[in-house]
Each structure stands twice: as structure tokens, then as C-alpha cells.
PDB file of C-alpha atoms in Angstrom:
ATOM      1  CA  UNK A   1     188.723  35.527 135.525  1.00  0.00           C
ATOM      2  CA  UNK A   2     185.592  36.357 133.557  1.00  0.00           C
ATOM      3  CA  UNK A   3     185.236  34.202 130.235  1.00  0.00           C
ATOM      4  CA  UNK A   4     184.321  36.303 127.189  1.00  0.00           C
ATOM      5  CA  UNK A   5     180.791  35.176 126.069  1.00  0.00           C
ATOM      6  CA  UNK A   6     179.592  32.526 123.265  1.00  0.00           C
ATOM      7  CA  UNK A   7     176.985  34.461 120.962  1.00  0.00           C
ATOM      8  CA  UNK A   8     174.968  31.521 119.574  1.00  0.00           C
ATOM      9  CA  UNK A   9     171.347  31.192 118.903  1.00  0.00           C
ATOM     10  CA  UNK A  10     169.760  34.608 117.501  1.00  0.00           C
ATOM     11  CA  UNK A  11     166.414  32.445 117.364  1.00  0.00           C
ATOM     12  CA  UNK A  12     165.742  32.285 120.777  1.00  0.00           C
ATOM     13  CA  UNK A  13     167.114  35.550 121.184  1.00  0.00           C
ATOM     14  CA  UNK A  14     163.955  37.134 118.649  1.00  0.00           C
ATOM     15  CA  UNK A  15     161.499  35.015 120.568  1.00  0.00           C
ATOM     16  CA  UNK A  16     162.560  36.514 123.730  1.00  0.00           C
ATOM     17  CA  UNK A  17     162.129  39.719 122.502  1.00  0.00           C
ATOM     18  CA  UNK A  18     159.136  39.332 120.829  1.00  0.00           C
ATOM     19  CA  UNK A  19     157.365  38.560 124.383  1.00  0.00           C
ATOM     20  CA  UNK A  20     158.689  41.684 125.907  1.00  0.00           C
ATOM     21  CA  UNK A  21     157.891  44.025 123.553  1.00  0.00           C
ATOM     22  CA  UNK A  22     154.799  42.783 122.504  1.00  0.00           C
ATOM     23  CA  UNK A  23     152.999  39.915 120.495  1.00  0.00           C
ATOM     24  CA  UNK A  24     154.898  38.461 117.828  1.00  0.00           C
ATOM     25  CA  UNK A  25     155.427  40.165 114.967  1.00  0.00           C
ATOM     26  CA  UNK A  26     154.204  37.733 111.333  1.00  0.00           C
ATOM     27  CA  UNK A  27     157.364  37.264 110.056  1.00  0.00           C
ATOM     28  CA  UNK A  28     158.128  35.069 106.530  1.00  0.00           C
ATOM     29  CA  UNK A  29     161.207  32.716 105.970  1.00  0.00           C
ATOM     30  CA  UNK A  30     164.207  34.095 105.703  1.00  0.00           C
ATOM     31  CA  UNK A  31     164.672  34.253 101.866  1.00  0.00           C
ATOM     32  CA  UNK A  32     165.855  34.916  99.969  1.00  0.00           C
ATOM     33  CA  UNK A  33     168.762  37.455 100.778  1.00  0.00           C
ATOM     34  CA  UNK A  34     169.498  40.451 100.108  1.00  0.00           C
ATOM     35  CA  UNK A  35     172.506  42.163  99.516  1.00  0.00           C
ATOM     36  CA  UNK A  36     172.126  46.046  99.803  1.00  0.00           C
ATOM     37  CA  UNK A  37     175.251  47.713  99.063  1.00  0.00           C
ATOM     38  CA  UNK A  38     175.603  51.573 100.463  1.00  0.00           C
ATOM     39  CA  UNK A  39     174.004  52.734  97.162  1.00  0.00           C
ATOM     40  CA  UNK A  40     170.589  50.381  98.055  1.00  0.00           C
ATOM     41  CA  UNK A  41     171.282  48.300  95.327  1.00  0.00           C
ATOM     42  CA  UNK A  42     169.557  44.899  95.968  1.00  0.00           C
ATOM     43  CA  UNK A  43     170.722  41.730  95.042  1.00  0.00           C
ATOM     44  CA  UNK A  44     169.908  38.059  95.533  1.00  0.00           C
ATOM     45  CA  UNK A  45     172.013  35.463  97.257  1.00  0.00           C
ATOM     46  CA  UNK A  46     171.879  31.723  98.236  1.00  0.00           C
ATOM     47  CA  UNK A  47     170.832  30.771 101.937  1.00  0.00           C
ATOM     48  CA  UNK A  48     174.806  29.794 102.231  1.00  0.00           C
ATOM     49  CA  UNK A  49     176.000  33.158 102.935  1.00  0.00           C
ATOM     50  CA  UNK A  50     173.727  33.066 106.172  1.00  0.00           C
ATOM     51  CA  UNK A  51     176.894  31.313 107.345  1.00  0.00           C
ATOM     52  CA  UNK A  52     179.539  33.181 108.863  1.00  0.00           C
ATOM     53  CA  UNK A  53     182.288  33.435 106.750  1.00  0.00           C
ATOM     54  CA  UNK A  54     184.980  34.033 109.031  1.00  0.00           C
ATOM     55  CA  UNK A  55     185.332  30.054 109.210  1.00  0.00           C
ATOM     56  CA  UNK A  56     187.929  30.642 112.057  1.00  0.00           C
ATOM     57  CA  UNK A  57     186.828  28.726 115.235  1.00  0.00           C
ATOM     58  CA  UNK A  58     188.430  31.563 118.048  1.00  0.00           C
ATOM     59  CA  UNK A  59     186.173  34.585 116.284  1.00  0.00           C
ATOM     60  CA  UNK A  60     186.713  37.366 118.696  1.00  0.00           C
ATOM     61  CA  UNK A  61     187.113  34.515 121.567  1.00  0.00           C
ATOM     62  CA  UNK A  62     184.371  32.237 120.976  1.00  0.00           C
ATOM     63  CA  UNK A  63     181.387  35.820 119.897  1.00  0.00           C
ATOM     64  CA  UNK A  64     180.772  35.734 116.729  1.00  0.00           C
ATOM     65  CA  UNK A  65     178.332  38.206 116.508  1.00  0.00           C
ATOM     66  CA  UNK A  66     176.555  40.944 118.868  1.00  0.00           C
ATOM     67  CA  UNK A  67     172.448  40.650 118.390  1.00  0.00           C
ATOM     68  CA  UNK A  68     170.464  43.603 118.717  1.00  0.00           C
ATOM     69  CA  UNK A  69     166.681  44.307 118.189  1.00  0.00           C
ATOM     70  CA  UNK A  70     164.328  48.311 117.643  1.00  0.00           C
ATOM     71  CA  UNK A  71     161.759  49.006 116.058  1.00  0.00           C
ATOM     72  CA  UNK A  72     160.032  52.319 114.874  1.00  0.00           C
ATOM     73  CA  UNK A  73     156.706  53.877 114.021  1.00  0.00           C
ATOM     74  CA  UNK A  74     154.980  53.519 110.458  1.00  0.00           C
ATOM     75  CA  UNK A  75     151.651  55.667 111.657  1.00  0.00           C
ATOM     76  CA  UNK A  76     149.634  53.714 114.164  1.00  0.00           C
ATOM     77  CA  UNK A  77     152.239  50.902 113.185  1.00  0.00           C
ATOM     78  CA  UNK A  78     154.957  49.425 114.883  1.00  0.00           C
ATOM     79  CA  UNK A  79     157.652  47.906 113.015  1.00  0.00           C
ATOM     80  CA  UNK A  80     160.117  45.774 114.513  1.00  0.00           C
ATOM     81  CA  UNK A  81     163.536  45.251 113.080  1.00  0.00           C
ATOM     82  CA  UNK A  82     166.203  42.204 114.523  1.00  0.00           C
ATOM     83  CA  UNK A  83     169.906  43.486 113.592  1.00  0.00           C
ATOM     84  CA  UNK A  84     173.005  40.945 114.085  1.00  0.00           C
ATOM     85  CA  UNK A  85     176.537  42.320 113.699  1.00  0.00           C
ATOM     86  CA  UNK A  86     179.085  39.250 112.623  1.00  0.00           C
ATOM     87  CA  UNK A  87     182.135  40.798 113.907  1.00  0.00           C
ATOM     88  CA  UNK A  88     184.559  38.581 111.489  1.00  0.00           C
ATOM     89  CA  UNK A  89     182.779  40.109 108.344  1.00  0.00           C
ATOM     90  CA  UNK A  90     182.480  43.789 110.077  1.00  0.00           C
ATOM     91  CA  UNK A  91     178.533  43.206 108.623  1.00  0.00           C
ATOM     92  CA  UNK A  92     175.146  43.491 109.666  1.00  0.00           C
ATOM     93  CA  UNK A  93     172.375  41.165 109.148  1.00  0.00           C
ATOM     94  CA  UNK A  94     168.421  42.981 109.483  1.00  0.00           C
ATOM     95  CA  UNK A  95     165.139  41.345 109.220  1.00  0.00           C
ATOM     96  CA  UNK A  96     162.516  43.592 109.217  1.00  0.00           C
ATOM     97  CA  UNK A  97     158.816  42.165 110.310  1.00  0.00           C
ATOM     98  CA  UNK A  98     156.173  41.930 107.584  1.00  0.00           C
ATOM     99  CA  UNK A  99     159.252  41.484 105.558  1.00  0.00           C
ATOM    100  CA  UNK A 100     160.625  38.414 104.223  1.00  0.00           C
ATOM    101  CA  UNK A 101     163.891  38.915 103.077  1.00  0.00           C
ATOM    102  CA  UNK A 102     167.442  39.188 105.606  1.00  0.00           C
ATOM    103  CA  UNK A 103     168.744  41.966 104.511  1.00  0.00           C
ATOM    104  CA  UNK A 104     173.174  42.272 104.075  1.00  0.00           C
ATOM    105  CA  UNK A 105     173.916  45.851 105.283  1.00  0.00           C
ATOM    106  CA  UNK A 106     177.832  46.149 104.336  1.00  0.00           C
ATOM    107  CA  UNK A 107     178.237  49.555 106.774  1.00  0.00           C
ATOM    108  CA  UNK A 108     176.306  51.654 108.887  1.00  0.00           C
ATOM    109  CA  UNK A 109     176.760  55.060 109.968  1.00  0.00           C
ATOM    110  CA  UNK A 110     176.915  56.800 113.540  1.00  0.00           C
ATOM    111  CA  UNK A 111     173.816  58.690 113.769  1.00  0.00           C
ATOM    112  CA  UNK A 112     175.970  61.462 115.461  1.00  0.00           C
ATOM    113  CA  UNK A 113     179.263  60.742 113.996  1.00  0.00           C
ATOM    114  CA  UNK A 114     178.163  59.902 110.082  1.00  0.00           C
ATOM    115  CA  UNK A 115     181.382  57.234 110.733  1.00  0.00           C
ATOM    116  CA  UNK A 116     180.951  53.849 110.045  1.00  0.00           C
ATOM    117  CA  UNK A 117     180.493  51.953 112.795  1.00  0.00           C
ATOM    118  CA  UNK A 118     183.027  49.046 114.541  1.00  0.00           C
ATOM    119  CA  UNK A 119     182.105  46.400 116.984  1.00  0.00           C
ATOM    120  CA  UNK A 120     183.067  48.808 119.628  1.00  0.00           C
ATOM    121  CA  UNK A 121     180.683  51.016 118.614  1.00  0.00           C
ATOM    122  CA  UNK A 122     177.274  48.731 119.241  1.00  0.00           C
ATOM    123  CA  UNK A 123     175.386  48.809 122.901  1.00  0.00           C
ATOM    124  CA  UNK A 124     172.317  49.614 123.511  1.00  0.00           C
ATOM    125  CA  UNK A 125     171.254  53.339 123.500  1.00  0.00           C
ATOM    126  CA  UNK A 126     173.834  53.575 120.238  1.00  0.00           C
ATOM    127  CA  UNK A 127     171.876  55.243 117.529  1.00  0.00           C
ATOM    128  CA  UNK A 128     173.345  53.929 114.091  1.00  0.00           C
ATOM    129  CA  UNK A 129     172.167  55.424 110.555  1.00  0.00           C
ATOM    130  CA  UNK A 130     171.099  51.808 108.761  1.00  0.00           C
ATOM    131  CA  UNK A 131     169.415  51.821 105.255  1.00  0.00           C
ATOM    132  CA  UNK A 132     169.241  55.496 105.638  1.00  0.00           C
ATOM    133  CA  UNK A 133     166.702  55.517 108.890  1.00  0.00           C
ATOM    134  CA  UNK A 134     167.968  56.552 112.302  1.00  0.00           C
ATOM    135  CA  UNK A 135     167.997  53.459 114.621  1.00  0.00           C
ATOM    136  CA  UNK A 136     168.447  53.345 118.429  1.00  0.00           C
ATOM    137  CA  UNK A 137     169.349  50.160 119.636  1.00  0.00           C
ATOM    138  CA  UNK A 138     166.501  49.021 121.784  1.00  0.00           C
ATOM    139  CA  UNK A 139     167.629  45.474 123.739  1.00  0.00           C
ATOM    140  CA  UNK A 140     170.262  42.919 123.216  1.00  0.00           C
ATOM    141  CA  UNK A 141     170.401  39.102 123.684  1.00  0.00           C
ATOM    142  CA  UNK A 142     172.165  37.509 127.006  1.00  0.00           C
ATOM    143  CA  UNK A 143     175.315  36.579 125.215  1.00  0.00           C
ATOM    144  CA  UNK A 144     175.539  40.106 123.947  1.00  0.00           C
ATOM    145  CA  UNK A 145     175.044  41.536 127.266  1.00  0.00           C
ATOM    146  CA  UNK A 146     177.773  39.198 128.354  1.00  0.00           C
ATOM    147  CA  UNK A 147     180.365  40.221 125.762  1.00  0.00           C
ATOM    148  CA  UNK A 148     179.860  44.333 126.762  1.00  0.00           C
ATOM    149  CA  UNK A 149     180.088  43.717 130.448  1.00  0.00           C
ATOM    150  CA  UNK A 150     183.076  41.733 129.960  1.00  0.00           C
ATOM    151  CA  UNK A 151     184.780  44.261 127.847  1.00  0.00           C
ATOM    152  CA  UNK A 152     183.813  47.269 130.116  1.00  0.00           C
ATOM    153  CA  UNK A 153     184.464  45.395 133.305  1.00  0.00           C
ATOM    154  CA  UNK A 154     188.210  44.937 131.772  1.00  0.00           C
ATOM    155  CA  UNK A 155     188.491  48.528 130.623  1.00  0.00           C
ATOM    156  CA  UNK A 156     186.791  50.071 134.120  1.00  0.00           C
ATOM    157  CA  UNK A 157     189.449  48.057 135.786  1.00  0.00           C
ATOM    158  CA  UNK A 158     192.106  49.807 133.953  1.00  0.00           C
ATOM    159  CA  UNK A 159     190.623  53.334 134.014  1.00  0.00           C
ATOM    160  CA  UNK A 160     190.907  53.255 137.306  1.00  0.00           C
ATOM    161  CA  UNK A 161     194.367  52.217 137.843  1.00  0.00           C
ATOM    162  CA  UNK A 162     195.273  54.624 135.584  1.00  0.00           C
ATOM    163  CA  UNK A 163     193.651  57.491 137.546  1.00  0.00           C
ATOM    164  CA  UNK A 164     194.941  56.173 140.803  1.00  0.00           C
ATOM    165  CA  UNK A 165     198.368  56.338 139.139  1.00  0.00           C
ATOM    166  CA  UNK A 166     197.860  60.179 138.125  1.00  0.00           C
ATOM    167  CA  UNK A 167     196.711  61.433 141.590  1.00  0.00           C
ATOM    168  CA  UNK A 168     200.413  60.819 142.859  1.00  0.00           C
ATOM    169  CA  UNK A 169     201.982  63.357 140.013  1.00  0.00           C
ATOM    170  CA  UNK A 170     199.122  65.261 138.838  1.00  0.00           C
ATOM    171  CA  UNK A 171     197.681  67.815 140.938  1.00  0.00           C
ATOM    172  CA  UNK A 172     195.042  69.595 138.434  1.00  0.00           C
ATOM    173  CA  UNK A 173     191.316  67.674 138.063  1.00  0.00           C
ATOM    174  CA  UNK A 174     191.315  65.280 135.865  1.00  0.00           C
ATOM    175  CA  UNK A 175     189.017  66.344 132.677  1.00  0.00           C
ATOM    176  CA  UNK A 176     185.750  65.195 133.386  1.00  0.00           C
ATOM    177  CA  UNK A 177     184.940  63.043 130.195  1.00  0.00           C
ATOM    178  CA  UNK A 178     187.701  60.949 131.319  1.00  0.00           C
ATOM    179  CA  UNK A 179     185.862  59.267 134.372  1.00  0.00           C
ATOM    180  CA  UNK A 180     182.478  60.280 132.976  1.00  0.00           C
ATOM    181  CA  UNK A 181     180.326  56.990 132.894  1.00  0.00           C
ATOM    182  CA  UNK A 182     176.283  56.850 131.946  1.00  0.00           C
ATOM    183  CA  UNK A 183     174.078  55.369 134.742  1.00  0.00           C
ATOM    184  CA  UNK A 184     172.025  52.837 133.399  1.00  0.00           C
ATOM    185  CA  UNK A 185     170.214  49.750 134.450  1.00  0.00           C
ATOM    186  CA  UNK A 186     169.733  48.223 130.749  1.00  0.00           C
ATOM    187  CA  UNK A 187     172.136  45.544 129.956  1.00  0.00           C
ATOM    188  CA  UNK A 188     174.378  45.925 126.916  1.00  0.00           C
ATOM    189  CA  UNK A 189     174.601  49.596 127.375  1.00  0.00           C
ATOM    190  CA  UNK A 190     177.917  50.534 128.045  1.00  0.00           C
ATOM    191  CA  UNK A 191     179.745  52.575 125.671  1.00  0.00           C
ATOM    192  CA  UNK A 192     182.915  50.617 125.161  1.00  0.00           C
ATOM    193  CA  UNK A 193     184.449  53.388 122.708  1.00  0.00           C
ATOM    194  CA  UNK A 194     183.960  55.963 125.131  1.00  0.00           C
ATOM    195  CA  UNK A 195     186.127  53.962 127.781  1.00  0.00           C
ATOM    196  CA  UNK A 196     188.285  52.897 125.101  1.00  0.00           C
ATOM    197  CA  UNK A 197     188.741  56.824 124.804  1.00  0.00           C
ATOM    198  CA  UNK A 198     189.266  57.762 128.189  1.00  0.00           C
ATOM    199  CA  UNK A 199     192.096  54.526 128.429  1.00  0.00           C
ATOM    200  CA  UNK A 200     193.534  56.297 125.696  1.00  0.00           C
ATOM    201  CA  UNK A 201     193.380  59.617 127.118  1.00  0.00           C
ATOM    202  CA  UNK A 202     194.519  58.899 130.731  1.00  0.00           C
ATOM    203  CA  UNK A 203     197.392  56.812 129.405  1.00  0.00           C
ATOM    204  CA  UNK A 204     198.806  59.367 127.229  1.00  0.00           C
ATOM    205  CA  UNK A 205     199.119  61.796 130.495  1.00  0.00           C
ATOM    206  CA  UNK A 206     200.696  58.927 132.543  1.00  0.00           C
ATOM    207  CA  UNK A 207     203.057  58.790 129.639  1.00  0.00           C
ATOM    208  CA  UNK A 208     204.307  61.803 131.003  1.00  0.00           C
ATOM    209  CA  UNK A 209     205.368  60.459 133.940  1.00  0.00           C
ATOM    210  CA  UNK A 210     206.204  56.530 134.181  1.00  0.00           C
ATOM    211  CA  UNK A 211     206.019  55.719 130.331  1.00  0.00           C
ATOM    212  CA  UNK A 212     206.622  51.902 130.937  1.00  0.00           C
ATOM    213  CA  UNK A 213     203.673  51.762 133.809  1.00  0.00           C
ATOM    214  CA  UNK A 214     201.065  54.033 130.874  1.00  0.00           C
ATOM    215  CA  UNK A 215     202.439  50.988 128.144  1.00  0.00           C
ATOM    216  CA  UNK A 216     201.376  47.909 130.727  1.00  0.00           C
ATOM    217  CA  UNK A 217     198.103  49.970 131.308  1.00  0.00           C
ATOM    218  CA  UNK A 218     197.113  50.663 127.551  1.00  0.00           C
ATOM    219  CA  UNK A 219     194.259  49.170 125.874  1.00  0.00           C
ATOM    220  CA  UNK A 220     193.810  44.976 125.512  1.00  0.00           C
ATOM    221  CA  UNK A 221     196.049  43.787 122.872  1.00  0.00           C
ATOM    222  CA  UNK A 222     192.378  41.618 121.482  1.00  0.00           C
ATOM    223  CA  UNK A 223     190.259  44.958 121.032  1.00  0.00           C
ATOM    224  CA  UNK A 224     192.334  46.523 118.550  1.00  0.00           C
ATOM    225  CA  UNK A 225     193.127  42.645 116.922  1.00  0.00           C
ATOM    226  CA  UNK A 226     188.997  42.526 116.891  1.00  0.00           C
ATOM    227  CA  UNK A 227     188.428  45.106 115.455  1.00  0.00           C
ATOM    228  CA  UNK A 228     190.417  44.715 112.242  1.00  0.00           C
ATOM    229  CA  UNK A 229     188.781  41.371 111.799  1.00  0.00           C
ATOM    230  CA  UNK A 230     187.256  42.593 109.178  1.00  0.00           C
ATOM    231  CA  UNK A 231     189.876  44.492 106.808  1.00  0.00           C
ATOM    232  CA  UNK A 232     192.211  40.892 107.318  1.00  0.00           C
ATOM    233  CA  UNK A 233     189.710  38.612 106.204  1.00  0.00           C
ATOM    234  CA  UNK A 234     188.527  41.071 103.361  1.00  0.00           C
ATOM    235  CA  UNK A 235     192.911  40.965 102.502  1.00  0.00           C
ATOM    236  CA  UNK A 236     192.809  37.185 103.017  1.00  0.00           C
ATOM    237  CA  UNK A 237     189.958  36.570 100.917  1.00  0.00           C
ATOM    238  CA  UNK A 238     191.616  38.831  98.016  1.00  0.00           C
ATOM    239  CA  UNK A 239     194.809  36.764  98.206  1.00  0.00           C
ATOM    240  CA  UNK A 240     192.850  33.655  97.984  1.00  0.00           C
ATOM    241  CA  UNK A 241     193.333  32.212 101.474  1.00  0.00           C
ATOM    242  CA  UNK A 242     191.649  29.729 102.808  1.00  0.00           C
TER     243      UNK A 242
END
């Protein structure tokens, strides 16, 4: 069985892109940090909060965070931005080149949706409303890549069981967003909430049929403990636990 991925060094990850993409942006130290709340309010913090505060050593199986990097046009120039989402805090992190503070975004939005986003939400292609500008994410590092194959490998797997299952009771098509799946060659760019959708949605008519089979092919126990990672340590923290 596939392991779930380590996320690890988002260094090596910026260097990468930088030499795809282009030469490398200047960039300043990473301080000091700023906290930008969803009313752009700005304000400093110590180089300790860099840290993920989840402290828990199983973080969403060994990922603690999913690494992205875009950029966007300021007239003739290009700016690029590096985004990390810890998925323990439900956070993102954004350095912007030219730009020498790391920037704490608490939410960001859907670009289509205007919901904030989850973990399941990030791949790239997702375009995510972040300090008020319109961002499609561009690339991903390795371990990111990693993390959304092995989630949509997993959930593939069980789409198709469950329409396999329906073709022996059901005699209408199936609805075509149910099996509908984007070609694309860029890694990191499956839409895990979609598939997490059409589990949902295929389940709910084999629940018509063989209730028990449409339970043992729901979705993965972990996805929905993932993503609430981020309301229980927010509760934890409030009841003082370590």
C-alpha cells in the first residue's frame, strides 16, 4: 500500500521553483512576521510561530503542510508569491518576492465559492481569494504532489467500486459529474473535493440498495478527522491543553 507523503523542506521546494519559472526572485529574510487577520490588520510576531504549532508528531500522517507557489503581473512585473498551508493550524503562510515579511493568512476564500477553503480544497489549478487578490495555484512541491495522488488514488479506487456496484440495480446513466474527472498532466492537480463529492453522491444512491456495502464504501475515516484538525486544536488550545 501507498504511504501518505512527508511534507518537509519548503526551502528546497522555492529553489526548485525559482529555476523553472525563471531567475530567482531577490527575496529578504523572513522577518519579521506578520499576522494579517481577515480585516488586513498587521501585526508583528516572534520567528517562534514559524513553528508548527500542532506539536503532534502523526499531523495528517506524517504532512504537515501542502506547499504551493503563483505569481501575478504588476505591469511589465512579475511577482512571485510561495504559499504553505499547515494543515494542523488550518493556516496559510505567503512570502511575497521583493517582500520581506511571511505573511499569517488565518482564511482564504474560494475564488468561485467565496467559502473558506480546507485542505481538501488546495491542488493546483484551485483559484483561492488570498489578501483580497485572485490566486491560481501555479506548481506544488514533490511531497505535495505525493499527498494529492495518494488521496485521489484512494478515492478513484472507491468511486469506482461504487459505480460497479450501481450498474447491477440501477439502470438509468449515472449523472455525469459523478465520474467526471479533469485530464491533466500537472502534478498536484486533482480536485480531491470534487471526488470527495461524487463518493458522497454515489454512496447515497447505493444506500438505496445494499446500505451496509454504501457504509464500507464511504469516505476514509482520516479525511474528515484531517480536516477538523484545525477547529480541535483551536478547542484544545482554549481549554489549555498541552
Amino acid at each position: 500500500a501507498n504511504s501518505v507523503p512527508d511534507c518537509t523542506d519548503v526551502g528546497r521546494f522555492e529553489c526548485k521553483v525559482r529555476s523553472e519559472v525563471g531567475p530567482p526572485p531577490r527575496r529578504a529574510a523572513y522577518m519579521p512576521v506578520s499576522s494579517i487577520g481577515e480585516g488586513g490588520r498587521e501585526s508583528a510576531h516572534t520567528g517562534s510561530e514559524l513553528h508548527d504549532a500542532s506539536g503532534s508528531a502523526s499531523v495528517a500522517h506524517g504532512c504537515h503542510c501542502l506547499e504551493f507557489d503563483s505569481w501575478w503581473n504588476e505591469g511589465k512585473t512579475r511577482r512571485f508569491v510561495y504559499i504553505r498551508y499547515n494543515i494542523a493550524e488550518g493556516a496559510f503562510q505567503m512570502a511575497i518576492d521583493e517582500d520581506s515579511n511571511l505573511y499569517h493568512v488565518p482564511v482564504a476564500y474560494g475564488a468561485k465559492t467565496g467559502e473558506a477553503v480546507t485542505v481538501w480544497d488546495l491542488h493546483v489549478g484551485a483559484e483561492l481569494d488570498i489578501l483580497g487578490r485572485i490566486t491560481t495555484l501555479q506548481r506544488c512541491s514533490q511531497t505535495t504532489a505525493q499527498w494529492n495522488k495518494y488521496w485521489a488514488d484512494r478515492l478513484v479506487t472507491i468511486r469506482e467500486r461504487l459505480v460497479e456496484e450501481l450498474r447491477k440495480y440501477e439502470t438509468r446513466k449515472t449523472e455525469p459529474w459523478l465520474t467526471f474527472q479533469k485530464a491533466s498532466v500537472l502534478s498536484g492537480s486533482v480536485d480531491l473535493r470534487l471526488l470527495m463529492g461524487q463518493v458522497a453522491g454515489l454512496g447515497a444512491q447505493l444506500a438505496e440498495y445494499r446500505p451496509r456495502l454504501a457504509a464500507q464504501l464511504s469516505l476514509p475515516k482520516e479525511m474528515y478527522d484531517i480536516e477538523v484538525m484545525p477547529k480541535q486544536s483551536s478547542k484544545e488550545l482554549k481549554e489549555g491543553k498541552p
